[in-house]
Short mmCIF file of C-alpha atoms and ligand atoms in Angstrom, two decimals:
data_model
loop_
_atom_site.label_atom_id
_atom_site.label_comp_id
_atom_site.label_asym_id
_atom_site.label_seq_id
_atom_site.Cartn_x
_atom_site.Cartn_y
_atom_site.Cartn_z
CA UNK A 1 7.67 21.19 35.18
CA UNK A 2 8.03 23.01 38.35
CA UNK A 3 7.72 26.47 39.25
CA UNK A 4 9.58 28.82 40.71
CA UNK A 5 9.71 32.41 42.25
CA UNK A 6 12.27 34.74 44.04
CA UNK A 7 12.40 34.97 47.43
CA UNK A 8 13.26 37.33 50.31
CA UNK A 9 15.51 35.69 52.55
CA UNK A 10 17.47 32.00 52.58
CA UNK A 11 18.33 31.10 55.66
CA UNK A 12 19.29 27.12 57.08
CA UNK A 13 21.47 24.16 57.30
CA UNK A 14 21.59 21.71 54.62
CA UNK A 15 22.62 18.07 54.76
CA UNK A 16 23.44 16.83 50.92
CA UNK A 17 23.44 13.59 49.80
CA UNK A 18 26.54 11.28 50.21
CA UNK A 19 29.15 12.02 47.21
CA UNK A 20 28.32 10.13 44.03
CA UNK A 21 32.20 9.79 42.88
CA UNK A 22 32.68 7.98 45.84
CA UNK A 23 29.69 5.72 46.08
CA UNK A 24 30.37 4.37 42.82
CA UNK A 25 33.93 3.52 44.13
CA UNK A 26 33.18 1.76 47.03
CA UNK A 27 30.37 -0.17 45.72
CA UNK A 28 32.71 -1.47 43.11
CA UNK A 29 35.27 -1.86 45.43
CA UNK A 30 32.90 -3.48 47.92
CA UNK A 31 31.59 -6.23 45.54
CA UNK A 32 35.15 -6.98 44.71
CA UNK A 33 36.46 -7.37 47.86
CA UNK A 34 36.79 -10.48 50.36
CA UNK A 35 34.06 -10.85 52.36
CA UNK A 36 31.41 -8.31 53.74
CA UNK A 37 31.87 -4.62 53.63
CA UNK A 38 29.54 -1.99 54.54
CA UNK A 39 28.82 1.68 53.02
CA UNK A 40 27.06 4.53 55.23
CA UNK A 41 25.65 7.24 53.73
CA UNK A 42 25.97 5.99 50.25
CA UNK A 43 24.44 8.51 47.79
CA UNK A 44 20.73 8.46 47.45
CA UNK A 45 21.13 9.38 43.40
CA UNK A 46 19.82 7.64 40.65
CA UNK A 47 23.44 7.16 39.08
CA UNK A 48 24.50 5.59 42.34
CA UNK A 49 21.36 3.07 42.12
CA UNK A 50 22.62 2.02 38.57
CA UNK A 51 25.83 0.68 39.34
CA UNK A 52 24.42 -0.83 42.60
CA UNK A 53 21.72 -2.81 39.99
CA UNK A 54 24.50 -3.98 37.62
CA UNK A 55 26.65 -5.45 40.53
CA UNK A 56 23.82 -7.31 41.93
CA UNK A 57 22.85 -8.82 38.01
CA UNK A 58 26.89 -9.93 38.92
CA UNK A 59 26.17 -11.79 41.49
CA UNK A 60 26.86 -9.30 44.30
CA UNK A 61 24.40 -10.07 47.03
CA UNK A 62 23.62 -6.37 48.38
CA UNK A 63 21.31 -4.99 51.66
CA UNK A 64 20.13 -2.01 52.56
CA UNK A 65 18.94 -0.40 56.24
CA UNK A 66 18.11 3.02 55.38
CA UNK A 67 21.48 5.09 54.14
CA UNK A 68 23.67 1.79 55.27
CA UNK A 69 24.38 -0.84 52.97
CA UNK A 70 26.27 -4.24 53.29
CA UNK A 71 27.73 -5.83 50.68
CA UNK A 72 29.10 -9.52 50.43
CA UNK A 73 32.23 -8.97 48.39
CA UNK A 74 32.46 -11.76 45.27
CA UNK A 75 36.39 -11.55 45.22
CA UNK A 76 38.31 -10.35 42.55
CA UNK A 77 37.19 -12.78 40.33
CA UNK A 78 33.87 -14.06 41.65
CA UNK A 79 31.55 -12.46 39.19
CA UNK A 80 28.84 -14.51 37.62
CA UNK A 81 27.52 -13.80 34.13
CA UNK A 82 24.15 -11.78 33.53
CA UNK A 83 21.68 -12.94 31.56
CA UNK A 84 20.60 -9.68 29.97
CA UNK A 85 22.74 -6.32 29.26
CA UNK A 86 22.99 -3.82 32.38
CA UNK A 87 21.93 -1.17 32.37
CA UNK A 88 23.96 2.11 33.41
CA UNK A 89 21.37 3.98 33.11
CA UNK A 90 22.04 8.26 32.47
CA UNK A 91 25.21 7.27 34.98
CA UNK A 92 28.64 7.91 32.42
CA UNK A 93 30.70 6.92 35.99
CA UNK A 94 28.98 3.33 35.89
CA UNK A 95 29.18 2.27 32.11
CA UNK A 96 33.28 3.84 32.10
CA UNK A 97 34.01 2.59 35.65
CA UNK A 98 32.26 -1.02 35.38
CA UNK A 99 34.25 -1.36 31.42
CA UNK A 100 37.41 -1.49 33.47
CA UNK A 101 36.09 -3.95 35.93
CA UNK A 102 34.40 -5.96 33.18
CA UNK A 103 37.35 -6.39 30.72
CA UNK A 104 39.20 -8.38 33.58
CA UNK A 105 36.38 -10.54 34.68
CA UNK A 106 36.09 -13.94 32.73
CA UNK A 107 32.62 -13.61 31.42
CA UNK A 108 30.62 -11.74 28.57
CA UNK A 109 28.52 -8.76 29.41
CA UNK A 110 26.91 -6.20 27.90
CA UNK A 111 26.99 -2.42 28.56
CA UNK A 112 24.38 -0.20 27.74
CA UNK A 113 22.01 3.29 28.92
CA UNK A 114 19.60 5.50 28.19
CA UNK A 115 19.10 7.84 25.46
CA UNK A 116 21.51 9.93 26.52
CA UNK A 117 24.54 8.06 27.68
CA UNK A 118 24.33 6.05 24.28
CA UNK A 119 25.34 9.05 22.69
CA UNK A 120 28.48 9.80 24.83
CA UNK A 121 31.87 9.06 23.75
CA UNK A 122 33.66 5.74 24.83
CA UNK A 123 36.28 5.19 23.00
CA UNK A 124 38.48 7.24 25.55
CA UNK A 125 38.05 3.84 27.70
CA UNK A 126 37.52 1.06 25.20
CA UNK A 127 41.10 1.77 23.27
CA UNK A 128 43.03 1.62 26.38
CA UNK A 129 41.39 -1.13 27.64
CA UNK A 130 41.95 -3.11 24.21
CA UNK A 131 45.43 -2.27 24.52
CA UNK A 132 45.62 -4.03 27.82
CA UNK A 133 44.38 -7.14 25.81
CA UNK A 134 40.38 -6.61 25.90
CA UNK A 135 38.03 -7.81 23.78
CA UNK A 136 35.47 -5.38 23.41
CA UNK A 137 32.92 -4.35 20.82
CA UNK A 138 30.62 -1.59 20.27
CA UNK A 139 28.62 0.68 17.99
CA UNK A 140 30.36 3.43 16.01
CA UNK A 141 33.67 1.60 15.78
CA UNK A 142 33.55 0.77 19.50
CA UNK A 143 32.77 4.17 20.25
CA UNK A 144 29.82 4.30 21.61
CA UNK A 145 27.55 2.14 24.13
CA UNK A 146 25.88 -0.68 23.66
CA UNK A 147 29.42 -1.87 24.52
CA UNK A 148 29.74 -6.40 24.46
CA UNK A 149 32.52 -6.91 26.60
CA UNK A 150 34.31 -10.64 26.76
CA UNK A 151 36.54 -10.39 29.56
CA UNK A 152 39.76 -12.02 30.60
CA UNK A 153 43.27 -11.96 31.16
CA UNK A 154 44.82 -8.60 30.51
CA UNK A 155 48.37 -6.98 29.86
CA UNK A 156 49.93 -4.37 32.31
CA UNK A 157 49.89 -1.23 29.91
CA UNK A 158 51.44 2.22 30.28
CA UNK A 159 49.06 4.83 29.54
CA UNK A 160 49.10 8.41 28.55
CA UNK A 161 46.09 10.21 28.63
CA UNK A 162 44.79 13.06 26.63
CA UNK A 163 42.51 14.11 28.94
CA UNK A 164 41.91 14.97 32.41
CA UNK A 165 39.28 12.18 33.27
CA UNK A 166 38.79 10.70 36.46
CA UNK A 167 36.44 7.97 34.89
CA UNK A 168 38.96 6.45 32.55
CA UNK A 169 41.75 6.96 34.95
CA UNK A 170 39.51 5.05 37.66
CA UNK A 171 38.89 2.71 34.88
CA UNK A 172 42.11 1.76 33.95
CA UNK A 173 42.95 1.29 37.72
CA UNK A 174 40.55 -1.25 38.15
CA UNK A 175 41.30 -3.21 34.90
CA UNK A 176 44.99 -3.01 36.42
CA UNK A 177 44.03 -4.94 39.53
CA UNK A 178 43.50 -7.71 37.42
CA UNK A 179 46.98 -7.62 35.36
CA UNK A 180 50.16 -8.98 35.71
CA UNK A 181 52.31 -6.66 36.26
CA UNK A 182 52.27 -2.94 36.70
CA UNK A 183 49.18 -0.59 35.18
CA UNK A 184 50.64 3.05 34.89
CA UNK A 185 48.17 5.76 33.89
CA UNK A 186 49.64 9.39 33.73
CA UNK A 187 47.09 12.18 33.22
CA UNK A 188 47.61 15.72 31.41
CA UNK A 189 46.05 16.82 34.72
CA UNK A 190 45.50 16.57 37.77
CA UNK A 191 41.15 15.07 37.91
CA UNK A 192 39.55 14.08 40.95
CA UNK A 193 41.91 11.63 42.97
CA UNK A 194 39.18 9.59 44.95
CA UNK A 195 40.38 6.01 43.44
CA UNK A 196 43.95 6.79 44.45
CA UNK A 197 42.46 7.79 48.02
CA UNK A 198 40.82 4.77 48.36
CA UNK A 199 43.47 2.60 46.85
CA UNK A 200 45.90 3.65 49.51
CA UNK A 201 43.39 3.36 52.52
CA UNK A 202 42.90 0.31 51.46
CA UNK A 203 46.89 -0.61 51.24
CA UNK A 204 46.62 -1.73 48.19
CA UNK A 205 50.13 -1.86 45.80
CA UNK A 206 49.57 1.31 44.60
CA UNK A 207 51.73 4.40 43.88
CA UNK A 208 51.37 7.50 42.86
CA UNK A 209 53.85 9.98 41.84
CA UNK A 210 52.75 14.05 39.83
CA UNK A 211 50.44 12.90 37.57
CA UNK A 212 51.22 9.19 37.23
CA UNK A 213 49.68 6.19 39.22
CA UNK A 214 50.99 3.11 39.07
CA UNK A 215 49.04 -0.23 40.56
CA UNK A 216 49.73 -3.92 40.62
CA UNK A 217 47.84 -7.42 40.87
CA UNK A 218 45.53 -7.09 44.72
CA UNK A 219 42.80 -8.94 46.23
CA UNK A 220 40.79 -6.17 47.96
CA UNK A 221 40.30 -6.57 51.44
CA UNK A 222 36.69 -5.66 53.22
CA UNK A 223 36.42 -2.40 54.41
CA UNK A 224 33.55 -0.30 56.41
CA UNK A 225 33.37 3.60 54.49
CA UNK A 226 31.46 6.83 55.53
CA UNK A 227 30.87 8.18 52.41
CA UNK A 228 31.00 11.97 52.62
CA UNK A 229 28.17 15.10 51.29
CA UNK A 230 28.99 15.63 47.88
CA UNK A 231 30.70 18.54 47.04
CA UNK A 232 29.05 18.63 43.84
CA UNK A 233 25.29 18.84 45.55
CA UNK A 234 26.49 21.60 47.65
CA UNK A 235 27.80 23.61 45.13
CA UNK A 236 24.25 24.87 44.45
CA UNK A 237 23.61 25.81 48.03
CA UNK A 238 27.03 27.66 47.95
CA UNK A 239 26.13 29.87 45.13
CA UNK A 240 23.09 31.03 46.28
CA UNK A 241 23.77 31.36 49.22
CA UNK A 242 26.98 34.03 47.89
CA UNK A 243 24.22 35.65 44.91
CA UNK A 244 20.92 35.99 46.73
CA UNK A 245 20.91 39.50 48.64
CA UNK A 246 19.81 38.55 52.21
CA UNK A 247 21.15 34.27 52.49
CA UNK A 248 23.24 32.60 55.18
CA UNK A 249 23.91 29.10 54.72
CA UNK A 250 25.78 26.46 56.58
CA UNK A 251 26.55 22.84 54.47
CA UNK A 252 27.14 20.22 57.03
CA UNK A 253 29.78 17.41 56.32
CA UNK A 254 30.45 17.71 52.56
CA UNK A 255 33.61 16.31 50.91
CA UNK A 256 36.13 19.05 50.82
CA UNK A 257 38.45 16.88 48.56
CA UNK A 258 40.85 19.33 46.77
CA UNK A 259 40.22 17.70 43.24
CA UNK A 260 36.93 18.35 43.92
CA UNK A 261 36.17 22.07 45.41
CA UNK A 262 37.76 24.34 42.25
CA UNK A 263 34.54 25.92 42.31
CA UNK A 264 34.37 27.18 46.25
CA UNK A 265 38.02 28.43 45.53
CA UNK A 266 37.00 30.56 42.51
CA UNK A 267 34.11 31.34 44.54
CA UNK A 268 36.28 32.93 46.91
CA UNK A 269 38.35 34.71 44.50
CA UNK A 270 35.53 36.28 43.08
CA UNK A 271 35.06 38.01 46.58
CA UNK A 272 32.72 35.09 48.56
CA UNK A 273 31.96 35.10 52.09
CA UNK A 274 32.57 31.51 52.60
CA UNK A 275 34.33 29.99 56.09
CA UNK A 276 35.40 26.25 55.67
CA UNK A 277 35.95 24.25 59.02
CA UNK A 278 37.34 20.91 58.28
CA UNK A 279 36.14 18.27 60.98
CA UNK A 280 37.89 14.51 59.39
CA UNK A 281 40.89 14.25 57.26
CA UNK A 282 40.93 10.07 55.80
CA UNK A 283 40.37 9.12 53.68
CA UNK A 284 38.81 12.38 52.50
CA UNK A 285 38.42 15.24 53.72
CA UNK A 286 35.18 16.70 55.16
CA UNK A 287 34.48 19.77 56.50
CA UNK A 288 31.64 22.19 57.09
CA UNK A 289 30.95 25.48 55.04
CA UNK A 290 29.16 28.27 55.74
CA UNK A 291 28.12 31.36 53.19
CA UNK A 292 26.75 34.40 53.14
CA UNK A 293 25.55 37.02 50.53
CA UNK A 294 28.43 38.74 48.73
CA UNK A 295 29.28 41.58 46.44
CA UNK A 296 30.90 39.14 43.57
CA UNK A 297 33.77 40.18 40.93
CA UNK A 298 33.91 38.21 37.69
CA UNK A 299 37.16 37.00 36.75
CA UNK A 300 39.30 34.77 33.74
CA UNK A 301 38.86 30.85 34.88
CA UNK A 302 42.34 29.77 34.90
CA UNK A 303 42.95 26.70 32.81
CA UNK A 304 44.22 24.18 35.58
CA UNK A 305 41.04 24.92 37.58
CA UNK A 306 38.80 23.32 34.84
CA UNK A 307 39.07 19.98 35.90
CA UNK A 308 38.40 20.50 39.52
CA UNK A 309 35.25 22.30 39.04
CA UNK A 310 33.92 20.74 35.65
CA UNK A 311 30.44 19.70 37.14
CA UNK A 312 29.63 22.91 38.33
CA UNK A 313 30.45 25.49 35.14
CA UNK A 314 27.01 25.58 34.73
CA UNK A 315 26.13 26.94 38.05
CA UNK A 316 29.50 29.59 37.76
CA UNK A 317 27.81 31.17 34.42
CA UNK A 318 24.22 31.32 36.69
CA UNK A 319 26.50 32.74 39.78
CA UNK A 320 28.47 35.23 37.13
CA UNK A 321 25.04 36.68 35.76
CA UNK A 322 24.94 37.93 39.56
CA UNK A 323 28.74 39.41 39.47
CA UNK A 324 30.25 42.37 38.28
CA UNK A 325 32.32 42.35 35.25
CA UNK A 326 32.89 39.51 33.13
CA UNK A 327 33.32 35.80 33.74
CA UNK A 328 35.79 33.89 30.97
CA UNK A 329 35.89 30.28 30.79
CA UNK A 330 38.07 28.29 28.02
CA UNK A 331 39.45 24.86 28.00
CA UNK A 332 36.37 23.61 29.00
CA UNK A 333 35.21 21.40 25.95
CA UNK A 334 34.83 18.05 28.12
CA UNK A 335 31.38 20.29 28.66
CA UNK A 336 30.11 19.55 25.22
CA UNK A 337 30.06 15.03 26.02
CA UNK A 338 28.08 15.26 29.85
CA UNK A 339 24.65 14.74 29.86
CA UNK A 340 23.78 17.59 27.44
CA UNK A 341 25.94 19.84 25.57
CA UNK A 342 26.47 21.98 28.81
CA UNK A 343 28.12 24.99 27.18
CA UNK A 344 25.24 25.33 24.51
CA UNK A 345 22.46 24.30 27.09
CA UNK A 346 23.25 26.81 29.74
CA UNK A 347 24.07 29.40 27.74
CA UNK A 348 20.48 29.01 25.28
CA UNK A 349 18.67 28.99 28.64
CA UNK A 350 20.09 31.52 30.28
CA UNK A 351 19.91 34.04 27.51
CA UNK A 352 16.31 33.66 27.92
CA UNK A 353 16.29 34.66 30.99
CA UNK A 354 18.01 37.94 30.16
CA UNK A 355 21.25 37.10 30.73
CA UNK A 356 24.43 38.29 28.55
CA UNK A 357 26.21 35.11 27.99
CA UNK A 358 28.22 34.14 24.62
CA UNK A 359 29.19 30.85 23.26
CA UNK A 360 32.72 29.39 22.44
CA UNK A 361 33.56 26.16 21.16
CA UNK A 362 35.63 25.55 24.49
CA UNK A 363 33.65 27.25 26.64
CA UNK A 364 31.62 30.75 27.63
CA UNK A 365 31.27 34.15 28.86
CA UNK A 366 29.35 35.88 31.10
CA UNK A 367 28.94 39.79 31.63
CA UNK A 368 27.12 41.37 34.76
CA UNK A 369 25.18 42.04 36.82
CA UNK A 370 22.12 41.24 34.67
CA UNK A 371 18.50 41.10 36.65
CA UNK A 372 17.64 37.48 35.43
CA UNK A 373 13.69 37.88 34.16
CA UNK A 374 11.01 34.74 34.39
CA UNK A 375 11.40 32.90 31.24
CA UNK A 376 9.71 29.19 30.29
CA UNK A 377 13.18 27.10 30.34
CA UNK A 378 14.19 23.56 29.55
CA UNK A 379 16.92 21.16 31.44
CA UNK A 380 17.46 18.60 28.84
CA UNK A 381 17.53 15.75 30.14
CA UNK A 382 20.36 17.17 32.00
CA UNK A 383 20.57 17.37 36.18
CA UNK A 384 22.88 19.68 36.62
CA UNK A 385 21.41 22.31 34.13
CA UNK A 386 18.29 21.80 35.91
CA UNK A 387 19.77 22.53 39.53
CA UNK A 388 21.78 25.74 38.02
CA UNK A 389 18.60 26.95 36.40
CA UNK A 390 16.84 26.57 39.34
CA UNK A 391 19.13 28.34 41.54
CA UNK A 392 18.83 31.29 38.58
CA UNK A 393 14.90 31.20 38.91
CA UNK A 394 15.60 31.81 42.46
CA UNK A 395 17.31 35.38 41.26
CA UNK A 396 14.75 36.18 38.70
CA UNK A 397 11.87 38.63 38.33
CA UNK A 398 8.54 36.77 38.55
CA UNK A 399 7.79 32.85 37.78
CA UNK A 400 10.21 30.54 36.15
CA UNK A 401 8.50 27.67 34.54
CA UNK A 402 11.43 24.78 34.77
CA UNK A 403 10.58 21.58 32.34
CA UNK A 404 11.86 18.36 33.08
CA UNK A 405 12.78 19.19 36.58
CA UNK A 406 12.63 15.94 37.73
CA UNK A 407 16.04 14.85 36.28
CA UNK A 408 17.50 16.19 39.32
CA UNK A 409 16.75 12.52 40.30
CA UNK A 410 20.32 11.54 38.53
CA UNK A 411 22.47 13.22 41.25
CA UNK A 412 19.91 14.63 43.79
CA UNK A 413 16.66 13.51 44.59
CA UNK A 414 15.64 15.49 47.48
CA UNK A 415 16.89 18.66 45.79
CA UNK A 416 13.83 20.86 45.57
CA UNK A 417 13.03 19.71 49.22
CA UNK A 418 16.10 20.87 50.57
CA UNK A 419 16.04 23.88 48.61
CA UNK A 420 12.44 24.98 49.66
CA UNK A 421 13.53 24.56 52.93
CA UNK A 422 16.26 26.98 52.99
CA UNK A 423 13.95 29.49 50.78
CA UNK A 424 10.90 29.05 53.44
CA UNK A 425 10.05 32.59 54.41
CA UNK A 426 11.29 32.59 57.87
CA UNK A 427 9.50 35.90 58.87
C1 S3P B 1 32.94 11.37 37.72
C2 S3P B 1 34.39 12.04 36.71
C3 S3P B 1 33.75 13.24 36.04
C4 S3P B 1 32.92 13.69 36.08
C5 S3P B 1 31.35 12.94 36.98
C6 S3P B 1 32.05 11.86 37.83
C7 S3P B 1 33.78 10.46 38.24
O1 S3P B 1 33.82 12.94 34.73
O2 S3P B 1 32.57 14.91 35.50
O3 S3P B 1 30.46 13.40 36.94
O4 S3P B 1 33.11 10.24 39.39
O5 S3P B 1 35.02 9.62 38.26
P1 S3P B 1 35.24 13.04 33.87
O6 S3P B 1 36.12 11.53 34.28
O7 S3P B 1 34.46 12.06 32.44
O8 S3P B 1 35.47 14.08 33.47
#
């Protein structure tokens, strides 16, 4: 449990950890590459450590020097059969991406996870992999972990996804690297495109046209990749900077991939004073973001933005409590199958703090501005709920008790240190 009280002034420069999504992909591609790859500024999150540990169990030699990781790639079919189940912890990305990889490896593996992950849907990835010829069994008619995978030869298939999911798209593209023929994946809306960017950067036989990706069988060359700061971690400071009455914050070296920065665009549309300076472009745009106290107006979030701010929607609910008017979010039922049911958990906890919130089956509504009040709030074992409520607590009267604060480790272990640094009384 941690206690959080509001403070008068927010000032400082923040450097957030390496992007979690890119870290997972970098580790997996490095493990499958031919030769030695280097990842700089690898994410510090427990989810990334889950992927790293699984790859070690599969025989990949990985050494660490601070934030720099060196991997001895095992080549496209070089994983060894692990004697024990592979534990994905809390990480849906580890489970789904590795299901795609392991379906094409000639070994037997079992994937499992923690109490939250074993409840999350896996059929979205298992069903299309079975269509490619994979032998995968799991609990509840192959829809839940643990999954037992007898990998082998896959065939190229054309997939039309019914949900915009970067995890599913990536799993199928990784499986597609092991098929003869061309695997085609079409998504209903653009989800985060880190995998596509990395495939292009590595010159793999990959094409993208609109929402359709095509990949053919290929080996992966060794590479050296610097991972930019995680926009989803930066978002908590962006929100705090915009809603706090006396704030000025700079967040440095953040990934500015437009398929991730929907939250920034929505905050700007709400009237946030944000400046963005781009400093690098390939394989991902990177830059510095400056934010200061702003007068925000709520709005209806357009459906097309939802995939690009899916992880930031609970935080947007917090920001909306401090903005004029009503924020409306629909078409976001995916939130119900994240680390917690994020529609229910954020609405329930913000209501305890006095927010005017309504829950819908596929979203929520928040009317502001409201002076939030101290409460004893829970994180439901969900890192993004924990960090969103910490921002809410800084805007509340009195002292809020946040139970389960340790869950921030899933994506941002130093979150509270960084947060308390910008909230330190600077006089
Ligand atoms: C992720 C994709 C998103 C996101 C998750 C990370 C990824 O999930 O919510 O935190 O790295 O591909 P979905 O693909 O299920 O939408």
